[in-house]
Amino acid sequence: MPMKPGTLTAKGQETRRRIVAAAARLMFENGVADTTIEEVRARSGASNSQIYHHFADKAALVRAVIEFQTDAVLEPQQCLFTRLDTMEGLREWRDFAVDRQRELNCRGGCPIASLTSQLAEHDEAARLQLAHSFRRWSAGLQAGIAAMHAKGVLRPGVEPEALATVLLTALQGGLLLAQLNRDTRPLEIALDAALAHIESQLAGPGGR
């Protein structure tokens, strides 16, 4: 019976982490459908018995990969989320996203979105988990905007949740076009338009 992560020894946790990291890399490179347990075994250096000790089947491994990729995307942004209560902080987050794509030469796109496109129409459990991943992302954005709203920086009727959705949608669309064009310009345009919309909702002279 597969072990739960919280009940593992330190060595078991490291083996599980290595398996999931290898599976995540392979699924990102080759796609979920074309990634086999045998390839994961070879890439991770784990044995088949170790893999099945941690995961009942490939579907369980996919669930773990979704969690792994979500954490990998969101953790570098955590410190930025705390500064999204100003336009300067929002622009810093925008620059982080653009600079990250430059580092990657606009290859790969968003790992969470990649999994979504492959799984959402064929795996209901995965779809729900991925929807939760995007809600986590949106919540990080929303918290900063809500703080801005609470300080009276934004107009009283503004909905922070809606503005967070605008930002996340602009980011995802921009990432897709940046990947296709191997150019950050579409991402810059999309995020700048989203920030301009937020700026138009300022309560002070900058708002319109």
JSON list of C-alpha atoms in Angstrom, two decimals:
[
{"chain": "A", "resi": 1, "resn": "MET", "atom": "CA", "xyz": [0.00, 0.00, 0.00]},
{"chain": "A", "resi": 2, "resn": "PRO", "atom": "CA", "xyz": [1.51, 3.40, -0.97]},
{"chain": "A", "resi": 3, "resn": "MET", "atom": "CA", "xyz": [2.80, 5.45, 1.95]},
{"chain": "A", "resi": 4, "resn": "LYS", "atom": "CA", "xyz": [1.50, 8.93, 2.73]},
{"chain": "A", "resi": 5, "resn": "PRO", "atom": "CA", "xyz": [4.24, 11.62, 2.52]},
{"chain": "A", "resi": 6, "resn": "GLY", "atom": "CA", "xyz": [3.78, 12.61, 6.16]},
{"chain": "A", "resi": 7, "resn": "THR", "atom": "CA", "xyz": [4.50, 9.09, 7.43]},
{"chain": "A", "resi": 8, "resn": "LEU", "atom": "CA", "xyz": [7.78, 8.65, 5.56]},
{"chain": "A", "resi": 9, "resn": "THR", "atom": "CA", "xyz": [11.29, 8.61, 6.99]},
{"chain": "A", "resi": 10, "resn": "ALA", "atom": "CA", "xyz": [13.71, 11.30, 5.82]},
{"chain": "A", "resi": 11, "resn": "LYS", "atom": "CA", "xyz": [15.19, 8.80, 3.35]},
{"chain": "A", "resi": 12, "resn": "GLY", "atom": "CA", "xyz": [11.71, 7.87, 2.12]},
{"chain": "A", "resi": 13, "resn": "GLN", "atom": "CA", "xyz": [10.79, 11.52, 1.67]},
{"chain": "A", "resi": 14, "resn": "GLU", "atom": "CA", "xyz": [13.93, 12.12, -0.37]},
{"chain": "A", "resi": 15, "resn": "THR", "atom": "CA", "xyz": [13.22, 9.08, -2.57]},
{"chain": "A", "resi": 16, "resn": "ARG", "atom": "CA", "xyz": [9.65, 10.25, -3.13]},
{"chain": "A", "resi": 17, "resn": "ARG", "atom": "CA", "xyz": [10.82, 13.78, -3.92]},
{"chain": "A", "resi": 18, "resn": "ARG", "atom": "CA", "xyz": [13.34, 12.43, -6.44]},
{"chain": "A", "resi": 19, "resn": "ILE", "atom": "CA", "xyz": [10.67, 10.33, -8.16]},
{"chain": "A", "resi": 20, "resn": "VAL", "atom": "CA", "xyz": [8.20, 13.22, -8.37]},
{"chain": "A", "resi": 21, "resn": "ALA", "atom": "CA", "xyz": [10.86, 15.66, -9.61]},
{"chain": "A", "resi": 22, "resn": "ALA", "atom": "CA", "xyz": [11.90, 13.21, -12.35]},
{"chain": "A", "resi": 23, "resn": "ALA", "atom": "CA", "xyz": [8.28, 12.61, -13.36]},
{"chain": "A", "resi": 24, "resn": "ALA", "atom": "CA", "xyz": [7.59, 16.35, -13.43]},
{"chain": "A", "resi": 25, "resn": "ARG", "atom": "CA", "xyz": [10.56, 16.98, -15.68]},
{"chain": "A", "resi": 26, "resn": "LEU", "atom": "CA", "xyz": [9.62, 14.16, -18.07]},
{"chain": "A", "resi": 27, "resn": "MET", "atom": "CA", "xyz": [5.96, 15.19, -18.23]},
{"chain": "A", "resi": 28, "resn": "PHE", "atom": "CA", "xyz": [7.00, 18.78, -18.90]},
{"chain": "A", "resi": 29, "resn": "GLU", "atom": "CA", "xyz": [9.41, 17.72, -21.64]},
{"chain": "A", "resi": 30, "resn": "ASN", "atom": "CA", "xyz": [7.43, 14.89, -23.28]},
{"chain": "A", "resi": 31, "resn": "GLY", "atom": "CA", "xyz": [3.85, 15.23, -22.08]},
{"chain": "A", "resi": 32, "resn": "VAL", "atom": "CA", "xyz": [1.89, 13.23, -19.54]},
{"chain": "A", "resi": 33, "resn": "ALA", "atom": "CA", "xyz": [0.63, 10.58, -21.97]},
{"chain": "A", "resi": 34, "resn": "ASP", "atom": "CA", "xyz": [4.10, 9.88, -23.36]},
{"chain": "A", "resi": 35, "resn": "THR", "atom": "CA", "xyz": [5.79, 9.58, -19.97]},
{"chain": "A", "resi": 36, "resn": "THR", "atom": "CA", "xyz": [6.05, 6.01, -18.70]},
{"chain": "A", "resi": 37, "resn": "ILE", "atom": "CA", "xyz": [6.78, 4.64, -15.25]},
{"chain": "A", "resi": 38, "resn": "GLU", "atom": "CA", "xyz": [9.85, 2.95, -16.72]},
{"chain": "A", "resi": 39, "resn": "GLU", "atom": "CA", "xyz": [11.18, 6.35, -17.89]},
{"chain": "A", "resi": 40, "resn": "VAL", "atom": "CA", "xyz": [10.52, 7.82, -14.46]},
{"chain": "A", "resi": 41, "resn": "ARG", "atom": "CA", "xyz": [12.39, 4.90, -12.89]},
{"chain": "A", "resi": 42, "resn": "ALA", "atom": "CA", "xyz": [15.38, 5.43, -15.17]},
{"chain": "A", "resi": 43, "resn": "ARG", "atom": "CA", "xyz": [15.46, 9.22, -14.70]},
{"chain": "A", "resi": 44, "resn": "SER", "atom": "CA", "xyz": [15.01, 9.10, -10.91]},
{"chain": "A", "resi": 45, "resn": "GLY", "atom": "CA", "xyz": [17.29, 6.16, -10.23]},
{"chain": "A", "resi": 46, "resn": "ALA", "atom": "CA", "xyz": [14.54, 4.54, -8.17]},
{"chain": "A", "resi": 47, "resn": "SER", "atom": "CA", "xyz": [13.45, 0.94, -8.48]},
{"chain": "A", "resi": 48, "resn": "ASN", "atom": "CA", "xyz": [9.97, -0.13, -9.58]},
{"chain": "A", "resi": 49, "resn": "SER", "atom": "CA", "xyz": [9.29, -1.35, -6.05]},
{"chain": "A", "resi": 50, "resn": "GLN", "atom": "CA", "xyz": [10.22, 2.07, -4.66]},
{"chain": "A", "resi": 51, "resn": "ILE", "atom": "CA", "xyz": [7.94, 3.84, -7.12]},
{"chain": "A", "resi": 52, "resn": "TYR", "atom": "CA", "xyz": [4.98, 1.61, -6.33]},
{"chain": "A", "resi": 53, "resn": "HIS", "atom": "CA", "xyz": [5.76, 1.89, -2.62]},
{"chain": "A", "resi": 54, "resn": "HIS", "atom": "CA", "xyz": [4.95, 5.61, -2.93]},
{"chain": "A", "resi": 55, "resn": "PHE", "atom": "CA", "xyz": [2.39, 5.65, -5.76]},
{"chain": "A", "resi": 56, "resn": "ALA", "atom": "CA", "xyz": [-0.37, 3.15, -6.48]},
{"chain": "A", "resi": 57, "resn": "ASP", "atom": "CA", "xyz": [-0.38, 3.95, -10.20]},
{"chain": "A", "resi": 58, "resn": "LYS", "atom": "CA", "xyz": [0.51, 6.59, -12.75]},
{"chain": "A", "resi": 59, "resn": "ALA", "atom": "CA", "xyz": [-2.60, 8.62, -11.88]},
{"chain": "A", "resi": 60, "resn": "ALA", "atom": "CA", "xyz": [-1.36, 8.98, -8.31]},
{"chain": "A", "resi": 61, "resn": "LEU", "atom": "CA", "xyz": [2.03, 10.08, -9.63]},
{"chain": "A", "resi": 62, "resn": "VAL", "atom": "CA", "xyz": [0.34, 12.68, -11.83]},
{"chain": "A", "resi": 63, "resn": "ARG", "atom": "CA", "xyz": [-1.45, 14.08, -8.76]},
{"chain": "A", "resi": 64, "resn": "ALA", "atom": "CA", "xyz": [1.92, 14.44, -7.05]},
{"chain": "A", "resi": 65, "resn": "VAL", "atom": "CA", "xyz": [3.40, 16.14, -10.11]},
{"chain": "A", "resi": 66, "resn": "ILE", "atom": "CA", "xyz": [0.58, 18.70, -10.13]},
{"chain": "A", "resi": 67, "resn": "GLU", "atom": "CA", "xyz": [1.34, 19.54, -6.51]},
{"chain": "A", "resi": 68, "resn": "PHE", "atom": "CA", "xyz": [5.08, 19.66, -7.22]},
{"chain": "A", "resi": 69, "resn": "GLN", "atom": "CA", "xyz": [4.72, 21.99, -10.19]},
{"chain": "A", "resi": 70, "resn": "THR", "atom": "CA", "xyz": [2.27, 24.24, -8.37]},
{"chain": "A", "resi": 71, "resn": "ASP", "atom": "CA", "xyz": [4.69, 24.68, -5.48]},
{"chain": "A", "resi": 72, "resn": "ALA", "atom": "CA", "xyz": [7.58, 25.25, -7.91]},
{"chain": "A", "resi": 73, "resn": "VAL", "atom": "CA", "xyz": [5.67, 28.05, -9.65]},
{"chain": "A", "resi": 74, "resn": "LEU", "atom": "CA", "xyz": [4.23, 29.75, -6.56]},
{"chain": "A", "resi": 75, "resn": "GLU", "atom": "CA", "xyz": [7.04, 29.53, -4.02]},
{"chain": "A", "resi": 76, "resn": "PRO", "atom": "CA", "xyz": [9.35, 32.01, -5.85]},
{"chain": "A", "resi": 77, "resn": "GLN", "atom": "CA", "xyz": [6.45, 34.48, -5.93]},
{"chain": "A", "resi": 78, "resn": "GLN", "atom": "CA", "xyz": [5.58, 34.34, -2.22]},
{"chain": "A", "resi": 79, "resn": "CYS", "atom": "CA", "xyz": [7.79, 37.26, -1.25]},
{"chain": "A", "resi": 80, "resn": "LEU", "atom": "CA", "xyz": [6.36, 39.27, -4.14]},
{"chain": "A", "resi": 81, "resn": "PHE", "atom": "CA", "xyz": [2.75, 38.57, -3.12]},
{"chain": "A", "resi": 82, "resn": "THR", "atom": "CA", "xyz": [3.35, 40.46, 0.14]},
{"chain": "A", "resi": 83, "resn": "ARG", "atom": "CA", "xyz": [4.27, 43.60, -1.82]},
{"chain": "A", "resi": 84, "resn": "LEU", "atom": "CA", "xyz": [1.33, 43.69, -4.22]},
{"chain": "A", "resi": 85, "resn": "ASP", "atom": "CA", "xyz": [-0.42, 46.38, -2.18]},
{"chain": "A", "resi": 86, "resn": "THR", "atom": "CA", "xyz": [1.16, 49.14, -4.28]},
{"chain": "A", "resi": 87, "resn": "MET", "atom": "CA", "xyz": [1.49, 49.76, -8.00]},
{"chain": "A", "resi": 88, "resn": "GLU", "atom": "CA", "xyz": [5.26, 49.56, -7.52]},
{"chain": "A", "resi": 89, "resn": "GLY", "atom": "CA", "xyz": [4.87, 46.08, -6.06]},
{"chain": "A", "resi": 90, "resn": "LEU", "atom": "CA", "xyz": [2.62, 45.01, -8.92]},
{"chain": "A", "resi": 91, "resn": "ARG", "atom": "CA", "xyz": [5.19, 46.24, -11.43]},
{"chain": "A", "resi": 92, "resn": "GLU", "atom": "CA", "xyz": [7.90, 44.31, -9.57]},
{"chain": "A", "resi": 93, "resn": "TRP", "atom": "CA", "xyz": [5.80, 41.14, -9.95]},
{"chain": "A", "resi": 94, "resn": "ARG", "atom": "CA", "xyz": [5.33, 41.95, -13.64]},
{"chain": "A", "resi": 95, "resn": "ASP", "atom": "CA", "xyz": [9.08, 42.37, -14.13]},
{"chain": "A", "resi": 96, "resn": "PHE", "atom": "CA", "xyz": [9.74, 39.08, -12.31]},
{"chain": "A", "resi": 97, "resn": "ALA", "atom": "CA", "xyz": [7.43, 37.23, -14.73]},
{"chain": "A", "resi": 98, "resn": "VAL", "atom": "CA", "xyz": [9.02, 38.83, -17.80]},
{"chain": "A", "resi": 99, "resn": "ASP", "atom": "CA", "xyz": [12.59, 38.34, -16.59]},
{"chain": "A", "resi": 100, "resn": "ARG", "atom": "CA", "xyz": [11.87, 34.68, -15.84]},
{"chain": "A", "resi": 101, "resn": "GLN", "atom": "CA", "xyz": [10.75, 34.13, -19.43]},
{"chain": "A", "resi": 102, "resn": "ARG", "atom": "CA", "xyz": [13.87, 35.83, -20.73]},
{"chain": "A", "resi": 103, "resn": "GLU", "atom": "CA", "xyz": [15.98, 33.45, -18.63]},
{"chain": "A", "resi": 104, "resn": "LEU", "atom": "CA", "xyz": [14.11, 30.51, -20.18]},
{"chain": "A", "resi": 105, "resn": "ASN", "atom": "CA", "xyz": [14.26, 31.96, -23.71]},
{"chain": "A", "resi": 106, "resn": "CYS", "atom": "CA", "xyz": [10.45, 31.81, -23.66]},
{"chain": "A", "resi": 107, "resn": "ARG", "atom": "CA", "xyz": [10.50, 28.01, -23.74]},
{"chain": "A", "resi": 108, "resn": "GLY", "atom": "CA", "xyz": [8.11, 25.73, -21.92]},
{"chain": "A", "resi": 109, "resn": "GLY", "atom": "CA", "xyz": [5.34, 28.12, -20.97]},
{"chain": "A", "resi": 110, "resn": "CYS", "atom": "CA", "xyz": [3.57, 27.71, -17.64]},
{"chain": "A", "resi": 111, "resn": "PRO", "atom": "CA", "xyz": [3.99, 24.19, -16.15]},
{"chain": "A", "resi": 112, "resn": "ILE", "atom": "CA", "xyz": [0.56, 24.33, -14.50]},
{"chain": "A", "resi": 113, "resn": "ALA", "atom": "CA", "xyz": [-1.14, 25.47, -17.72]},
{"chain": "A", "resi": 114, "resn": "SER", "atom": "CA", "xyz": [0.71, 22.76, -19.65]},
{"chain": "A", "resi": 115, "resn": "LEU", "atom": "CA", "xyz": [-0.73, 20.10, -17.36]},
{"chain": "A", "resi": 116, "resn": "THR", "atom": "CA", "xyz": [-4.16, 21.71, -17.62]},
{"chain": "A", "resi": 117, "resn": "SER", "atom": "CA", "xyz": [-4.20, 21.54, -21.40]},
{"chain": "A", "resi": 118, "resn": "GLN", "atom": "CA", "xyz": [-3.30, 17.84, -21.27]},
{"chain": "A", "resi": 119, "resn": "LEU", "atom": "CA", "xyz": [-5.53, 16.68, -18.43]},
{"chain": "A", "resi": 120, "resn": "ALA", "atom": "CA", "xyz": [-8.55, 18.91, -17.94]},
{"chain": "A", "resi": 121, "resn": "GLU", "atom": "CA", "xyz": [-10.78, 17.25, -20.55]},
{"chain": "A", "resi": 122, "resn": "HIS", "atom": "CA", "xyz": [-9.79, 13.67, -19.74]},
{"chain": "A", "resi": 123, "resn": "ASP", "atom": "CA", "xyz": [-9.19, 13.47, -15.98]},
{"chain": "A", "resi": 124, "resn": "GLU", "atom": "CA", "xyz": [-11.79, 15.07, -13.72]},
{"chain": "A", "resi": 125, "resn": "ALA", "atom": "CA", "xyz": [-9.75, 14.61, -10.55]},
{"chain": "A", "resi": 126, "resn": "ALA", "atom": "CA", "xyz": [-6.78, 16.30, -12.20]},
{"chain": "A", "resi": 127, "resn": "ARG", "atom": "CA", "xyz": [-8.99, 19.12, -13.48]},
{"chain": "A", "resi": 128, "resn": "LEU", "atom": "CA", "xyz": [-10.24, 19.84, -9.98]},
{"chain": "A", "resi": 129, "resn": "GLN", "atom": "CA", "xyz": [-6.74, 19.74, -8.55]},
{"chain": "A", "resi": 130, "resn": "LEU", "atom": "CA", "xyz": [-5.43, 22.07, -11.25]},
{"chain": "A", "resi": 131, "resn": "ALA", "atom": "CA", "xyz": [-8.34, 24.45, -10.68]},
{"chain": "A", "resi": 132, "resn": "HIS", "atom": "CA", "xyz": [-7.28, 24.54, -7.02]},
{"chain": "A", "resi": 133, "resn": "SER", "atom": "CA", "xyz": [-3.71, 25.31, -8.12]},
{"chain": "A", "resi": 134, "resn": "PHE", "atom": "CA", "xyz": [-4.89, 28.34, -10.04]},
{"chain": "A", "resi": 135, "resn": "ARG", "atom": "CA", "xyz": [-7.07, 29.41, -7.11]},
{"chain": "A", "resi": 136, "resn": "ARG", "atom": "CA", "xyz": [-3.96, 29.35, -4.92]},
{"chain": "A", "resi": 137, "resn": "TRP", "atom": "CA", "xyz": [-2.18, 31.53, -7.46]},
{"chain": "A", "resi": 138, "resn": "SER", "atom": "CA", "xyz": [-5.11, 33.91, -7.74]},
{"chain": "A", "resi": 139, "resn": "ALA", "atom": "CA", "xyz": [-5.39, 34.10, -3.94]},
{"chain": "A", "resi": 140, "resn": "GLY", "atom": "CA", "xyz": [-1.78, 35.26, -3.70]},
{"chain": "A", "resi": 141, "resn": "LEU", "atom": "CA", "xyz": [-2.47, 38.05, -6.16]},
{"chain": "A", "resi": 142, "resn": "GLN", "atom": "CA", "xyz": [-5.81, 38.88, -4.58]},
{"chain": "A", "resi": 143, "resn": "ALA", "atom": "CA", "xyz": [-4.37, 39.25, -1.08]},
{"chain": "A", "resi": 144, "resn": "GLY", "atom": "CA", "xyz": [-2.09, 42.07, -2.18]},
{"chain": "A", "resi": 145, "resn": "ILE", "atom": "CA", "xyz": [-4.78, 43.84, -4.14]},
{"chain": "A", "resi": 146, "resn": "ALA", "atom": "CA", "xyz": [-7.21, 43.46, -1.23]},
{"chain": "A", "resi": 147, "resn": "ALA", "atom": "CA", "xyz": [-4.64, 45.10, 1.04]},
{"chain": "A", "resi": 148, "resn": "MET", "atom": "CA", "xyz": [-4.36, 47.96, -1.43]},
{"chain": "A", "resi": 149, "resn": "HIS", "atom": "CA", "xyz": [-8.15, 48.25, -1.42]},
{"chain": "A", "resi": 150, "resn": "ALA", "atom": "CA", "xyz": [-8.33, 48.17, 2.40]},
{"chain": "A", "resi": 151, "resn": "LYS", "atom": "CA", "xyz": [-5.87, 51.09, 2.58]},
{"chain": "A", "resi": 152, "resn": "GLY", "atom": "CA", "xyz": [-8.17, 53.16, 0.37]},
{"chain": "A", "resi": 153, "resn": "VAL", "atom": "CA", "xyz": [-5.76, 53.21, -2.55]},
{"chain": "A", "resi": 154, "resn": "LEU", "atom": "CA", "xyz": [-8.42, 51.73, -4.85]},
{"chain": "A", "resi": 155, "resn": "ARG", "atom": "CA", "xyz": [-11.95, 52.93, -5.44]},
{"chain": "A", "resi": 156, "resn": "PRO", "atom": "CA", "xyz": [-14.51, 51.60, -2.93]},
{"chain": "A", "resi": 157, "resn": "GLY", "atom": "CA", "xyz": [-16.45, 49.54, -5.48]},
{"chain": "A", "resi": 158, "resn": "VAL", "atom": "CA", "xyz": [-13.42, 47.70, -6.89]},
{"chain": "A", "resi": 159, "resn": "GLU", "atom": "CA", "xyz": [-13.43, 43.90, -6.52]},
{"chain": "A", "resi": 160, "resn": "PRO", "atom": "CA", "xyz": [-9.93, 42.58, -5.69]},
{"chain": "A", "resi": 161, "resn": "GLU", "atom": "CA", "xyz": [-10.90, 39.08, -6.84]},
{"chain": "A", "resi": 162, "resn": "ALA", "atom": "CA", "xyz": [-11.82, 40.41, -10.28]},
{"chain": "A", "resi": 163, "resn": "LEU", "atom": "CA", "xyz": [-8.53, 42.32, -10.59]},
{"chain": "A", "resi": 164, "resn": "ALA", "atom": "CA", "xyz": [-6.58, 39.23, -9.56]},
{"chain": "A", "resi": 165, "resn": "THR", "atom": "CA", "xyz": [-8.37, 37.31, -12.32]},
{"chain": "A", "resi": 166, "resn": "VAL", "atom": "CA", "xyz": [-7.43, 40.02, -14.81]},
{"chain": "A", "resi": 167, "resn": "LEU", "atom": "CA", "xyz": [-3.77, 39.72, -13.82]},
{"chain": "A", "resi": 168, "resn": "LEU", "atom": "CA", "xyz": [-3.67, 35.93, -13.91]},
{"chain": "A", "resi": 169, "resn": "THR", "atom": "CA", "xyz": [-5.51, 35.78, -17.24]},
{"chain": "A", "resi": 170, "resn": "ALA", "atom": "CA", "xyz": [-3.15, 38.35, -18.76]},
{"chain": "A", "resi": 171, "resn": "LEU", "atom": "CA", "xyz": [-0.18, 36.38, -17.47]},
{"chain": "A", "resi": 172, "resn": "GLN", "atom": "CA", "xyz": [-1.39, 33.07, -18.89]},
{"chain": "A", "resi": 173, "resn": "GLY", "atom": "CA", "xyz": [-2.29, 34.47, -22.29]},
{"chain": "A", "resi": 174, "resn": "GLY", "atom": "CA", "xyz": [0.97, 36.38, -22.44]},
{"chain": "A", "resi": 175, "resn": "LEU", "atom": "CA", "xyz": [2.99, 33.30, -21.51]},
{"chain": "A", "resi": 176, "resn": "LEU", "atom": "CA", "xyz": [1.35, 31.27, -24.27]},
{"chain": "A", "resi": 177, "resn": "LEU", "atom": "CA", "xyz": [2.07, 33.87, -26.96]},
{"chain": "A", "resi": 178, "resn": "ALA", "atom": "CA", "xyz": [5.59, 34.43, -25.64]},
{"chain": "A", "resi": 179, "resn": "GLN", "atom": "CA", "xyz": [6.20, 30.68, -25.92]},
{"chain": "A", "resi": 180, "resn": "LEU", "atom": "CA", "xyz": [4.85, 30.56, -29.47]},
{"chain": "A", "resi": 181, "resn": "ASN", "atom": "CA", "xyz": [6.83, 33.61, -30.62]},
{"chain": "A", "resi": 182, "resn": "ARG", "atom": "CA", "xyz": [9.95, 33.04, -28.50]},
{"chain": "A", "resi": 183, "resn": "ASP", "atom": "CA", "xyz": [9.60, 36.70, -27.54]},
{"chain": "A", "resi": 184, "resn": "THR", "atom": "CA", "xyz": [8.56, 38.32, -24.25]},
{"chain": "A", "resi": 185, "resn": "ARG", "atom": "CA", "xyz": [6.82, 41.21, -26.00]},
{"chain": "A", "resi": 186, "resn": "PRO", "atom": "CA", "xyz": [3.30, 39.65, -25.94]},
{"chain": "A", "resi": 187, "resn": "LEU", "atom": "CA", "xyz": [3.70, 38.96, -22.22]},
{"chain": "A", "resi": 188, "resn": "GLU", "atom": "CA", "xyz": [4.86, 42.52, -21.58]},
{"chain": "A", "resi": 189, "resn": "ILE", "atom": "CA", "xyz": [1.91, 43.95, -23.52]},
{"chain": "A", "resi": 190, "resn": "ALA", "atom": "CA", "xyz": [-0.63, 41.76, -21.73]},
{"chain": "A", "resi": 191, "resn": "LEU", "atom": "CA", "xyz": [0.69, 42.48, -18.24]},
{"chain": "A", "resi": 192, "resn": "ASP", "atom": "CA", "xyz": [1.10, 46.20, -18.92]},
{"chain": "A", "resi": 193, "resn": "ALA", "atom": "CA", "xyz": [-2.52, 46.36, -20.10]},
{"chain": "A", "resi": 194, "resn": "ALA", "atom": "CA", "xyz": [-3.66, 44.58, -16.93]},
{"chain": "A", "resi": 195, "resn": "LEU", "atom": "CA", "xyz": [-1.66, 46.96, -14.74]},
{"chain": "A", "resi": 196, "resn": "ALA", "atom": "CA", "xyz": [-3.04, 49.95, -16.63]},
{"chain": "A", "resi": 197, "resn": "HIS", "atom": "CA", "xyz": [-6.54, 48.69, -15.87]},
{"chain": "A", "resi": 198, "resn": "ILE", "atom": "CA", "xyz": [-5.72, 48.41, -12.17]},
{"chain": "A", "resi": 199, "resn": "GLU", "atom": "CA", "xyz": [-4.15, 51.86, -12.20]},
{"chain": "A", "resi": 200, "resn": "SER", "atom": "CA", "xyz": [-7.35, 53.24, -13.71]},
{"chain": "A", "resi": 201, "resn": "GLN", "atom": "CA", "xyz": [-9.15, 52.05, -10.55]},
{"chain": "A", "resi": 202, "resn": "LEU", "atom": "CA", "xyz": [-7.00, 54.11, -8.17]},
{"chain": "A", "resi": 203, "resn": "ALA", "atom": "CA", "xyz": [-8.94, 56.32, -5.79]},
{"chain": "A", "resi": 204, "resn": "GLY", "atom": "CA", "xyz": [-6.53, 59.24, -6.21]},
{"chain": "A", "resi": 205, "resn": "PRO", "atom": "CA", "xyz": [-5.65, 61.47, -9.17]},
{"chain": "A", "resi": 206, "resn": "GLY", "atom": "CA", "xyz": [-4.19, 58.50, -11.10]},
{"chain": "A", "resi": 207, "resn": "GLY", "atom": "CA", "xyz": [-7.60, 56.82, -11.34]},
{"chain": "A", "resi": 208, "resn": "ARG", "atom": "CA", "xyz": [-9.96, 57.55, -14.16]}
]
